Short mmCIF file of C-alpha atoms in Angstrom, two decimals:
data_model
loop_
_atom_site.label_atom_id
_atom_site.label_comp_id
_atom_site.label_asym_id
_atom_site.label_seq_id
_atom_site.Cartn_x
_atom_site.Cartn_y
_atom_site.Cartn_z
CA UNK S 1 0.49 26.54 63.05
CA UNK S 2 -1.28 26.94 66.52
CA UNK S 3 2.19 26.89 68.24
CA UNK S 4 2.90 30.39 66.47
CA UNK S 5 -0.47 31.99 68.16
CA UNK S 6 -0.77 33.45 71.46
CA UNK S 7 2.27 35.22 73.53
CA UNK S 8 4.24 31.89 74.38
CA UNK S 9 8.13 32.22 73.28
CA UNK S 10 7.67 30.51 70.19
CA UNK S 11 5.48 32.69 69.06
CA UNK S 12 6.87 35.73 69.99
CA UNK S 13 10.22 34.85 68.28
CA UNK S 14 8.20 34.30 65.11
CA UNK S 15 6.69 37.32 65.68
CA UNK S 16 9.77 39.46 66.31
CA UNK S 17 12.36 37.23 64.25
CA UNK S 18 14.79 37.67 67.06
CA UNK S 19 16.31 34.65 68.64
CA UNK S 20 15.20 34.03 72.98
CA UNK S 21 17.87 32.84 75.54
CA UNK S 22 17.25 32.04 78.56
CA UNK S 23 18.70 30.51 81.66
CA UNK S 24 16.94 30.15 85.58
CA UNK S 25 13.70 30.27 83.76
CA UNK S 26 10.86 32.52 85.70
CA UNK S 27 8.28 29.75 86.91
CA UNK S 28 5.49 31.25 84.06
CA UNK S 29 7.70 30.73 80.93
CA UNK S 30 6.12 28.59 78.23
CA UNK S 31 6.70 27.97 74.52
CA UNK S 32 3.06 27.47 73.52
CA UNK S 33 0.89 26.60 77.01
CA UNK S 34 2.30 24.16 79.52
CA UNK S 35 5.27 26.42 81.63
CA UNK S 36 8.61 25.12 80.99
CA UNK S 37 9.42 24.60 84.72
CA UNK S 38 6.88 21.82 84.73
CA UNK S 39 9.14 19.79 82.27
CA UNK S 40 11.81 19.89 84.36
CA UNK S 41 13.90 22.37 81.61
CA UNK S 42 15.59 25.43 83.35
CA UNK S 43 16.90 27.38 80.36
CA UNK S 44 16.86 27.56 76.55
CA UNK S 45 17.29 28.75 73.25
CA UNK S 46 15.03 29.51 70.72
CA UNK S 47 16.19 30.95 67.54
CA UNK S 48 14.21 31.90 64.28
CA UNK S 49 14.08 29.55 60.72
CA UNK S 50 14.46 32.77 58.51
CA UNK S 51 14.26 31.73 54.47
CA UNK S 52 13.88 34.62 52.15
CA UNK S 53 13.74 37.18 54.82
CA UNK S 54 10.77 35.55 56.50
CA UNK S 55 10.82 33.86 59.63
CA UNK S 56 8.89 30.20 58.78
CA UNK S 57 9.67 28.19 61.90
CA UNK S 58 11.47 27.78 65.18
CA UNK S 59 14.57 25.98 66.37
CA UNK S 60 14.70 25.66 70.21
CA UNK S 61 16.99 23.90 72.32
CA UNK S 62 15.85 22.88 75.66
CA UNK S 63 18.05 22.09 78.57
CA UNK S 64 17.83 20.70 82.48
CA UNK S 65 20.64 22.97 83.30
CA UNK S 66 20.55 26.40 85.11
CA UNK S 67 23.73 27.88 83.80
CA UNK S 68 22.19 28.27 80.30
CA UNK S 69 24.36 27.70 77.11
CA UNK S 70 28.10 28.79 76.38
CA UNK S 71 29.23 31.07 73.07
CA UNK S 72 30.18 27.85 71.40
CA UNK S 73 26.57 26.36 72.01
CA UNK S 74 25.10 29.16 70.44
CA UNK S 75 26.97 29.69 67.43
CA UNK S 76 26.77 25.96 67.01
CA UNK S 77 22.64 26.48 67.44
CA UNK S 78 22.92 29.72 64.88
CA UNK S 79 24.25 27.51 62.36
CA UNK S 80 21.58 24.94 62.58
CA UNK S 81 18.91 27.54 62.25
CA UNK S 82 20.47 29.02 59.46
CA UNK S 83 20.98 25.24 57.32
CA UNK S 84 17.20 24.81 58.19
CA UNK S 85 16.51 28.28 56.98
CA UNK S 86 17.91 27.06 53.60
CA UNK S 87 16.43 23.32 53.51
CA UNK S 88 13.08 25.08 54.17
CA UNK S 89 13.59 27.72 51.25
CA UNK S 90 14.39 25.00 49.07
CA UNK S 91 12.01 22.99 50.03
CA UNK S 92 9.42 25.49 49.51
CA UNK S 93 10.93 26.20 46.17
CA UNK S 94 10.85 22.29 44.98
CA UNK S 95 7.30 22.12 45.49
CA UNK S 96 6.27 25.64 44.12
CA UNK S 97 8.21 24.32 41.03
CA UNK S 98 6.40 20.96 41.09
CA UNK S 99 2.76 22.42 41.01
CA UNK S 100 4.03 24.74 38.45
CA UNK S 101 5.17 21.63 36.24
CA UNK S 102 1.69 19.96 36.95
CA UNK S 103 -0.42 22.89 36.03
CA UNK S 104 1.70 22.95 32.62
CA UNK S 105 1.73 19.74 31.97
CA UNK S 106 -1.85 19.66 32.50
CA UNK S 107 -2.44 22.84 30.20
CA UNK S 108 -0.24 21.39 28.04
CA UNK S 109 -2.15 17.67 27.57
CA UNK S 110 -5.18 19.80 27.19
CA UNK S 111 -3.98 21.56 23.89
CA UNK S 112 -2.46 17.93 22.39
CA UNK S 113 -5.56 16.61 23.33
CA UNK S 114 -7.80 19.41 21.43
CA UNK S 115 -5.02 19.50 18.95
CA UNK S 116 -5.26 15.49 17.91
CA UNK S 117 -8.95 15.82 18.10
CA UNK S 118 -8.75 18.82 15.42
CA UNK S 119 -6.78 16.74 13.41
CA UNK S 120 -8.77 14.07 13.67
CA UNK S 121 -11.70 15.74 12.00
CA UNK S 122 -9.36 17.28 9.28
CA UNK S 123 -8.26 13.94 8.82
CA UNK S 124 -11.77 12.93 8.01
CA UNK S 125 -12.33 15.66 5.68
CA UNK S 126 -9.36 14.67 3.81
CA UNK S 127 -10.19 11.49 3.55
CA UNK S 128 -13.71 12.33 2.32
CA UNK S 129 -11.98 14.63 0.19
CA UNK S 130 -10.63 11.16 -1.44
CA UNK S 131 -13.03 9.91 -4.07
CA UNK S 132 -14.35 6.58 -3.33
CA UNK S 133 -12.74 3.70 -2.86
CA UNK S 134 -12.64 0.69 -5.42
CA UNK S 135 -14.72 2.86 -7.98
CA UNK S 136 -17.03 1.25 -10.51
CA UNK S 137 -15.17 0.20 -14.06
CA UNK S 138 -15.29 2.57 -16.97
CA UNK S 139 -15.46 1.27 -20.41
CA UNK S 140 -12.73 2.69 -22.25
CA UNK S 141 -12.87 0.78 -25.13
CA UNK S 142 -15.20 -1.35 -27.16
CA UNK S 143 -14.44 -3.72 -30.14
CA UNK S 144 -17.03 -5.11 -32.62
CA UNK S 145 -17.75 -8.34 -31.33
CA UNK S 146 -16.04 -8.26 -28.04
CA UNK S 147 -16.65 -7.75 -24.67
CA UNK S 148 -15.72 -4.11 -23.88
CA UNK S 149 -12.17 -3.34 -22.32
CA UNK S 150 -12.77 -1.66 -18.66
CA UNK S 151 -11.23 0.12 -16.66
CA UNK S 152 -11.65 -0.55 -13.11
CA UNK S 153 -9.98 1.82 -9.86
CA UNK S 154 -8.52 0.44 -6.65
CA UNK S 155 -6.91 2.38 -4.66
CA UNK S 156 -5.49 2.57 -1.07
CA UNK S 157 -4.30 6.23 0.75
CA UNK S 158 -1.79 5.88 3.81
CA UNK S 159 -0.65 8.99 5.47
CA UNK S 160 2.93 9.63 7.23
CA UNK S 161 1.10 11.33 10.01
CA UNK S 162 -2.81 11.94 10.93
CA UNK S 163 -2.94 14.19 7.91
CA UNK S 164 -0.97 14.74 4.79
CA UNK S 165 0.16 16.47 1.24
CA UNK S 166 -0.95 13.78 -0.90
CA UNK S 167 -3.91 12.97 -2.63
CA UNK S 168 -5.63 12.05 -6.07
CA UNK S 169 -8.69 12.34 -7.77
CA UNK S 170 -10.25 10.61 -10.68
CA UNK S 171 -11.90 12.83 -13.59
CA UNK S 172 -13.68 11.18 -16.67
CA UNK S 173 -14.48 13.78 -18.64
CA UNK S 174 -15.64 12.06 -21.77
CA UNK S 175 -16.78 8.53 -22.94
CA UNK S 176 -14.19 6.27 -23.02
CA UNK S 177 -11.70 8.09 -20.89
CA UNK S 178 -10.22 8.68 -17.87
CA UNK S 179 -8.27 11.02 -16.24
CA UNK S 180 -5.93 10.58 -12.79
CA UNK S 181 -4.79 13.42 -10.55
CA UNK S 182 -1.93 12.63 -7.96
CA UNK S 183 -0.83 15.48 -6.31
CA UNK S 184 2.32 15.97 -3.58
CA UNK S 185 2.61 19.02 -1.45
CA UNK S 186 5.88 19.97 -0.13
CA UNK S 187 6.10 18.92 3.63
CA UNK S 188 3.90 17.31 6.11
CA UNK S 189 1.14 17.56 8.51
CA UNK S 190 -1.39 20.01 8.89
CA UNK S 191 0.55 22.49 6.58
CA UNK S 192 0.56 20.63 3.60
CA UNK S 193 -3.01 19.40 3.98
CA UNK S 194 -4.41 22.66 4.08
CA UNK S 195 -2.61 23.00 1.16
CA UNK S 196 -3.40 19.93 -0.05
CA UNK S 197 -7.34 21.12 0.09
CA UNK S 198 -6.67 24.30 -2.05
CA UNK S 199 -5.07 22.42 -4.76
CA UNK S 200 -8.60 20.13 -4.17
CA UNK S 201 -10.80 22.63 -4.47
CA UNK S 202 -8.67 24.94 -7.38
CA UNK S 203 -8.64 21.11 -9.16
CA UNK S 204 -12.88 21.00 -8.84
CA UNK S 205 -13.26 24.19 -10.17
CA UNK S 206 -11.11 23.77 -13.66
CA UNK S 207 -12.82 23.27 -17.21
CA UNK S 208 -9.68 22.69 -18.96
CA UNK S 209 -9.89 19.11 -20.70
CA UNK S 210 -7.33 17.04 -18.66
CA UNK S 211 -6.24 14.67 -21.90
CA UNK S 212 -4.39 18.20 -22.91
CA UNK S 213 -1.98 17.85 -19.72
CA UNK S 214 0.15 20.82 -20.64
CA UNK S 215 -2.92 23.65 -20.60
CA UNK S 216 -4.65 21.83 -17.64
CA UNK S 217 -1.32 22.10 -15.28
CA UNK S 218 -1.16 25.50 -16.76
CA UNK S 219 -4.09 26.67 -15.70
CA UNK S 220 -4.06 25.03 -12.25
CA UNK S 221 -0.79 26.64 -11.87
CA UNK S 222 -1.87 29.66 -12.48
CA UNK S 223 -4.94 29.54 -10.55
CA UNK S 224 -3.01 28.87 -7.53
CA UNK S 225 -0.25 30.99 -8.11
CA UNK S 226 -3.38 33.98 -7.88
CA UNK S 227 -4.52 32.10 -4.30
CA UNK S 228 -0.98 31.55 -2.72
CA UNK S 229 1.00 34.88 -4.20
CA UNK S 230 0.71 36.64 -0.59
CA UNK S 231 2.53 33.71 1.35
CA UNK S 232 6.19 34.54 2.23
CA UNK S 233 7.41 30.76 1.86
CA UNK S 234 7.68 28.80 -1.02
CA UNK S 235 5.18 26.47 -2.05
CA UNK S 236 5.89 23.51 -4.16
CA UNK S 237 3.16 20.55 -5.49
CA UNK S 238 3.74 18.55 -8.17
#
């Protein structure tokens, strides 16, 4: 960068964008601050790097003769600026790309890193959501003179992905019965538990007895159907 400052020829063709040629070299002429003569060069060329309309370097050509440099020189020196001009635009272009692709990749390993961590809490709701695991037995039957016939629970939930559709619930709504719910939403992830959670919380809030299956998935049906009627895609559980 310093060789572009003050009035030596490099700077001035960066300046100007117009190329410098000269031959028999006045004793005073220098590129940045040391004169030319005292280098033992007696002409030269110096020609701007143009990319996109700006000039971003310098290509000079230096030379111990006095006669200077022929047509075929030149043109030959025009075309190397000009290739430079273009390596140096696309160079400049690769690595405004690159640092674009960091920043976005960056931004975008922020979100899936927020994102997993939100899913990570739903997925603890909807596990909590689960009811407990290896429940106690429930008598459901008793004979006179015999140990009573329980019922006990075990259970194990695994999900496709960090959070799912599927879930069940226990219900014992009377002595010497119980009830299981297992429910499926239609897809995956956090879609269909969201879902899922509705269906949960519709489920909590029934009265219906569930030993009369056909009015307790009425009513739940209908429930939801009164929840879910504004959503424009189909939703399916069974």
């Amino acid at each position: 960068a310093a060789c572009f400052e003050g009035d030596g020829l490099i700077a001035q063709v960066k300046r100007d964008g117009q190329p410098v040629v000269l031959s028999r070299l006045p004793a005073e002429t220098r590129l940045v601050k040391t004169p030319v003569r005292e280098l033992s060069y007696r002409s030269l060329a110096c020609l701007p790097i143009v990319a996109e309309g700006k000039t971003l370097g310098v290509f000079g050509v230096l030379s111990q003769q006095a006669a200077g440099f022929e047509p075929k020189d030149m043109d030959f020196q025009q075309a190397v600026a000009a290739e430079l001009g273009i390596a140096v635009a696309n160079a400049s272009l690769f690595a405004t790309l690159e640092q674009r692709v960091k920043a976005r990749t960056a931004e975008l390993n922020a979100r899936n890193q927020q994102l997993e961590a939100d899913l990570s809490m739903a997925r603890e709701v909807q596990v909590a959501l689960q009811p407990l695991l290896n429940s106690s037995a429930v008598e459901i039957a008793r004979h006179e003179g015999a140990e009573p016939i329980a019922l006990t629970m075990w259970n194990r939930s695994s999900t496709a992905r960090t959070v799912g559709g599927d879930f069940f619930s226990i219900m014992r709504s009377a002595p010497g019965t119980c009830s299981v719910f297992i429910c499926d939403v239609m897809g995956q992830g956090a879609r269909a538990a969201l879902l899922t959670a509705i269906v949960r919380t519709v489920l909590d809030e029934l009265t219906e007895e569930p030993r009369d299956a056909q009015r307790f998935m009425t009513d739940l049906n209908r429930r939801l159907t009164n929840v879910l009627k504004t959503q424009s895609s189909p939703i399916f559980a069974t």
